[in-house]
PDB file of C-alpha atoms in Angstrom:
ATOM      1  CA  MET O   1      33.194  -7.918  18.487  1.00 55.00           C
ATOM      2  CA  MET O   2      32.143 -10.295  15.806  1.00 60.00           C
ATOM      3  CA  SER O   3      28.434 -10.707  15.202  1.00 64.00           C
ATOM      4  CA  GLU O   4      26.842 -13.670  13.605  1.00 72.00           C
ATOM      5  CA  ALA O   5      25.476 -13.129  10.158  1.00 76.00           C
ATOM      6  CA  ARG O   6      21.778 -13.698  10.038  1.00 80.00           C
ATOM      7  CA  ALA O   7      20.323 -15.824   7.327  1.00 77.00           C
ATOM      8  CA  PRO O   8      18.256 -13.775   4.892  1.00 81.00           C
ATOM      9  CA  ARG O   9      14.563 -13.836   5.601  1.00 79.00           C
ATOM     10  CA  GLN O  10      12.598 -16.006   3.231  1.00 79.00           C
ATOM     11  CA  ARG O  11      10.410 -13.945   0.954  1.00 72.00           C
ATOM     12  CA  ARG O  12       6.729 -14.803   1.023  1.00 71.00           C
ATOM     13  CA  ARG O  13       5.471 -16.384  -2.173  1.00 78.00           C
ATOM     14  CA  ARG O  14       2.854 -14.276  -3.862  1.00 80.00           C
ATOM     15  CA  GLY O  15       0.108 -15.748  -5.960  1.00 89.00           C
ATOM     16  CA  ALA O  16      -0.664 -14.635  -9.498  1.00 91.00           C
ATOM     17  CA  ALA O  17      -3.867 -12.845  -8.473  1.00 92.00           C
ATOM     18  CA  GLU O  18      -2.030 -10.835  -5.835  1.00 93.00           C
ATOM     19  CA  SER O  19       0.855  -9.981  -8.156  1.00 94.00           C
ATOM     20  CA  LEU O  20      -1.266  -8.987 -11.142  1.00 95.00           C
ATOM     21  CA  ALA O  21      -3.776  -6.998  -9.096  1.00 96.00           C
ATOM     22  CA  SER O  22      -1.031  -5.093  -7.290  1.00 96.00           C
ATOM     23  CA  ILE O  23       0.505  -4.113 -10.637  1.00 96.00           C
ATOM     24  CA  VAL O  24      -2.852  -2.793 -11.836  1.00 97.00           C
ATOM     25  CA  LEU O  25      -3.429  -0.830  -8.613  1.00 97.00           C
ATOM     26  CA  GLY O  26       0.085   0.593  -8.733  1.00 97.00           C
ATOM     27  CA  PHE O  27      -0.316   1.985 -12.232  1.00 97.00           C
ATOM     28  CA  GLU O  28      -3.848   3.103 -11.471  1.00 97.00           C
ATOM     29  CA  SER O  29      -2.596   5.129  -8.512  1.00 97.00           C
ATOM     30  CA  ILE O  30      -0.541   7.286 -10.895  1.00 97.00           C
ATOM     31  CA  ILE O  31      -3.535   7.871 -13.155  1.00 96.00           C
ATOM     32  CA  VAL O  32      -5.803   8.666 -10.191  1.00 96.00           C
ATOM     33  CA  PHE O  33      -3.320  11.266  -8.937  1.00 97.00           C
ATOM     34  CA  LEU O  34      -3.301  12.838 -12.396  1.00 96.00           C
ATOM     35  CA  GLY O  35      -7.104  12.689 -12.375  1.00 95.00           C
ATOM     36  CA  GLY O  36      -7.056  14.801  -9.214  1.00 94.00           C
ATOM     37  CA  LEU O  37      -4.947  17.353 -11.060  1.00 95.00           C
ATOM     38  CA  VAL O  38      -7.528  17.322 -13.855  1.00 94.00           C
ATOM     39  CA  LEU O  39     -10.322  18.017 -11.372  1.00 92.00           C
ATOM     40  CA  PHE O  40      -8.298  20.941 -10.063  1.00 94.00           C
ATOM     41  CA  GLY O  41      -7.386  22.309 -13.475  1.00 92.00           C
ATOM     42  CA  LEU O  42     -10.918  22.076 -14.855  1.00 93.00           C
ATOM     43  CA  LYS O  43     -12.435  23.267 -11.580  1.00 92.00           C
ATOM     44  CA  ALA O  44     -14.716  20.233 -11.804  1.00 88.00           C
ATOM     45  CA  THR O  45     -15.433  20.016  -8.087  1.00 89.00           C
ATOM     46  CA  PRO O  46     -19.039  20.477  -6.929  1.00 88.00           C
ATOM     47  CA  ALA O  47     -20.271  24.018  -6.258  1.00 88.00           C
ATOM     48  CA  GLY O  48     -18.980  25.401  -2.989  1.00 91.00           C
ATOM     49  CA  ILE O  49     -15.942  23.098  -2.855  1.00 90.00           C
ATOM     50  CA  GLU O  50     -12.560  24.616  -3.598  1.00 94.00           C
ATOM     51  CA  PRO O  51     -10.868  23.124  -6.702  1.00 92.00           C
ATOM     52  CA  TRP O  52      -7.708  22.193  -4.771  1.00 94.00           C
ATOM     53  CA  TRP O  53      -9.762  19.472  -3.067  1.00 93.00           C
ATOM     54  CA  GLY O  54      -9.458  17.622  -6.392  1.00 93.00           C
ATOM     55  CA  ILE O  55      -5.709  17.363  -5.824  1.00 95.00           C
ATOM     56  CA  VAL O  56      -6.271  16.215  -2.239  1.00 96.00           C
ATOM     57  CA  ALA O  57      -8.820  13.590  -3.292  1.00 95.00           C
ATOM     58  CA  GLY O  58      -6.585  12.300  -6.098  1.00 95.00           C
ATOM     59  CA  SER O  59      -3.551  12.137  -3.808  1.00 97.00           C
ATOM     60  CA  VAL O  60      -5.387  10.370  -0.983  1.00 97.00           C
ATOM     61  CA  LEU O  61      -6.982   7.848  -3.337  1.00 97.00           C
ATOM     62  CA  ALA O  62      -3.610   7.204  -5.008  1.00 97.00           C
ATOM     63  CA  VAL O  63      -2.050   6.437  -1.609  1.00 98.00           C
ATOM     64  CA  LEU O  64      -4.998   4.198  -0.677  1.00 98.00           C
ATOM     65  CA  LEU O  65      -4.566   2.237  -3.920  1.00 98.00           C
ATOM     66  CA  VAL O  66      -0.878   1.669  -3.161  1.00 97.00           C
ATOM     67  CA  LEU O  67      -1.678   0.612   0.416  1.00 97.00           C
ATOM     68  CA  THR O  68      -4.378  -1.745  -0.855  1.00 97.00           C
ATOM     69  CA  SER O  69      -1.846  -3.471  -3.082  1.00 96.00           C
ATOM     70  CA  GLY O  70      -0.085  -4.532   0.129  1.00 94.00           C
ATOM     71  CA  VAL O  71      -3.111  -6.386   1.525  1.00 95.00           C
ATOM     72  CA  LEU O  72      -4.244  -8.219  -1.606  1.00 95.00           C
ATOM     73  CA  ARG O  73      -3.235 -11.563  -0.110  1.00 93.00           C
ATOM     74  CA  HIS O  74      -6.455 -11.345   1.927  1.00 94.00           C
ATOM     75  CA  THR O  75      -9.903 -11.776   0.418  1.00 93.00           C
ATOM     76  CA  TRP O  76     -10.986  -8.471   1.922  1.00 96.00           C
ATOM     77  CA  GLY O  77      -8.028  -6.806   0.175  1.00 96.00           C
ATOM     78  CA  ILE O  78      -9.344  -7.911  -3.217  1.00 96.00           C
ATOM     79  CA  ALA O  79     -12.810  -6.631  -2.218  1.00 96.00           C
ATOM     80  CA  LEU O  80     -11.292  -3.317  -1.141  1.00 97.00           C
ATOM     81  CA  GLY O  81      -9.682  -3.041  -4.566  1.00 97.00           C
ATOM     82  CA  TRP O  82     -13.115  -3.520  -6.118  1.00 97.00           C
ATOM     83  CA  PHE O  83     -14.490  -0.752  -3.889  1.00 97.00           C
ATOM     84  CA  TRP O  84     -11.817   1.643  -5.180  1.00 96.00           C
ATOM     85  CA  GLN O  85     -12.710   0.679  -8.758  1.00 96.00           C
ATOM     86  CA  LEU O  86     -16.340   1.584  -8.094  1.00 96.00           C
ATOM     87  CA  LEU O  87     -15.358   4.863  -6.445  1.00 95.00           C
ATOM     88  CA  ILE O  88     -13.226   5.854  -9.432  1.00 95.00           C
ATOM     89  CA  VAL O  89     -16.075   5.091 -11.841  1.00 95.00           C
ATOM     90  CA  LEU O  90     -18.349   7.240  -9.672  1.00 94.00           C
ATOM     91  CA  GLY O  91     -15.793  10.026 -10.109  1.00 92.00           C
ATOM     92  CA  GLY O  92     -17.247  10.213 -13.588  1.00 92.00           C
ATOM     93  CA  LEU O  93     -20.075  12.205 -12.051  1.00 93.00           C
ATOM     94  CA  LEU O  94     -17.544  15.026 -11.584  1.00 92.00           C
ATOM     95  CA  GLU O  95     -15.597  14.500 -14.817  1.00 92.00           C
ATOM     96  CA  PRO O  96     -16.768  11.937 -17.417  1.00 94.00           C
ATOM     97  CA  GLY O  97     -13.177  11.056 -18.304  1.00 92.00           C
ATOM     98  CA  LEU O  98     -12.750   9.541 -14.838  1.00 92.00           C
ATOM     99  CA  ALA O  99     -15.539   7.063 -15.599  1.00 94.00           C
ATOM    100  CA  VAL O 100     -13.649   5.948 -18.704  1.00 95.00           C
ATOM    101  CA  VAL O 101     -10.454   5.529 -16.681  1.00 93.00           C
ATOM    102  CA  GLY O 102     -12.386   3.649 -13.998  1.00 94.00           C
ATOM    103  CA  LEU O 103     -13.948   1.283 -16.513  1.00 96.00           C
ATOM    104  CA  ILE O 104     -10.635   0.547 -18.240  1.00 97.00           C
ATOM    105  CA  PHE O 105      -8.773  -0.109 -14.998  1.00 97.00           C
ATOM    106  CA  GLY O 106     -11.801  -1.967 -13.612  1.00 96.00           C
ATOM    107  CA  ALA O 107     -11.613  -4.327 -16.581  1.00 97.00           C
ATOM    108  CA  MET O 108      -7.885  -4.819 -16.030  1.00 97.00           C
ATOM    109  CA  TYR O 109      -8.462  -5.423 -12.295  1.00 97.00           C
ATOM    110  CA  ALA O 110     -11.183  -7.954 -13.130  1.00 97.00           C
ATOM    111  CA  TYR O 111      -8.839  -9.798 -15.481  1.00 97.00           C
ATOM    112  CA  ALA O 112      -6.016  -9.693 -12.928  1.00 96.00           C
ATOM    113  CA  THR O 113      -8.120 -11.070 -10.087  1.00 95.00           C
ATOM    114  CA  ILE O 114     -10.123 -13.636 -12.063  1.00 95.00           C
ATOM    115  CA  LYS O 115      -7.338 -14.978 -14.290  1.00 96.00           C
ATOM    116  CA  GLY O 116      -4.834 -14.714 -11.426  1.00 94.00           C
ATOM    117  CA  ALA O 117      -7.063 -16.829  -9.171  1.00 93.00           C
ATOM    118  CA  SER O 118      -7.411 -19.373 -11.986  1.00 94.00           C
ATOM    119  CA  LEU O 119      -3.616 -19.540 -12.353  1.00 94.00           C
ATOM    120  CA  ASP O 120      -3.225 -19.888  -8.578  1.00 90.00           C
ATOM    121  CA  ARG O 121      -5.625 -22.864  -8.554  1.00 92.00           C
ATOM    122  CA  LEU O 122      -3.795 -24.469 -11.477  1.00 93.00           C
ATOM    123  CA  ASN O 123      -0.401 -23.972  -9.795  1.00 90.00           C
ATOM    124  CA  ALA O 124      -1.705 -25.445  -6.522  1.00 89.00           C
ATOM    125  CA  GLN O 125      -3.061 -28.455  -8.401  1.00 91.00           C
ATOM    126  CA  ARG O 126       0.267 -28.983 -10.179  1.00 90.00           C
ATOM    127  CA  ALA O 127       2.199 -28.676  -6.914  1.00 86.00           C
ATOM    128  CA  GLU O 128      -0.097 -31.247  -5.314  1.00 88.00           C
ATOM    129  CA  GLN O 129       0.391 -33.637  -8.245  1.00 88.00           C
ATOM    130  CA  ALA O 130       4.156 -33.187  -8.052  1.00 86.00           C
ATOM    131  CA  GLN O 131       4.084 -33.871  -4.303  1.00 85.00           C
ATOM    132  CA  ASP O 132       1.948 -36.983  -4.843  1.00 81.00           C
ATOM    133  CA  ALA O 133       4.392 -38.197  -7.492  1.00 82.00           C
ATOM    134  CA  ALA O 134       7.340 -37.551  -5.177  1.00 81.00           C
ATOM    135  CA  ASP O 135       5.619 -39.374  -2.316  1.00 79.00           C
ATOM    136  CA  HIS O 136       4.797 -42.299  -4.593  1.00 77.00           C
ATOM    137  CA  THR O 137       8.415 -42.477  -5.802  1.00 79.00           C
ATOM    138  CA  ASN O 138       9.817 -42.364  -2.263  1.00 73.00           C
ATOM    139  CA  GLY O 139       7.296 -44.923  -1.046  1.00 63.00           C
ATOM    140  CA  ASP O 140       8.440 -47.669  -3.448  1.00 56.00           C
TER     141      ASP O 140
END
């Protein structure tokens, strides 16, 4: 039997804010996992909590960062990314180095979302101008 070849599915266009922010969250997930190992190795968990919970917390947060990078096309996805940035900075209460990591990646996430949104607006404006020019040319 011969089956018909399906046309490849069109890939969804991603905006600059979504692309840049997902790159930041992807790299941050690696660092957060390593931060969990640091909490374990330094036994920096609060009193009464086993140190291996540091590995669990780092692993879970790393997975959540990767999953968040998949929903950045939504406004709530960007907000969720900001929540994770705040949570990582608050990890500095357990180990001050995590606050430094959180602030650095928070700054990169801010740049990615703010500058990315600016680029998305500029690209939309240019596409609209190009469409207007094409319509004007076809209308003559």
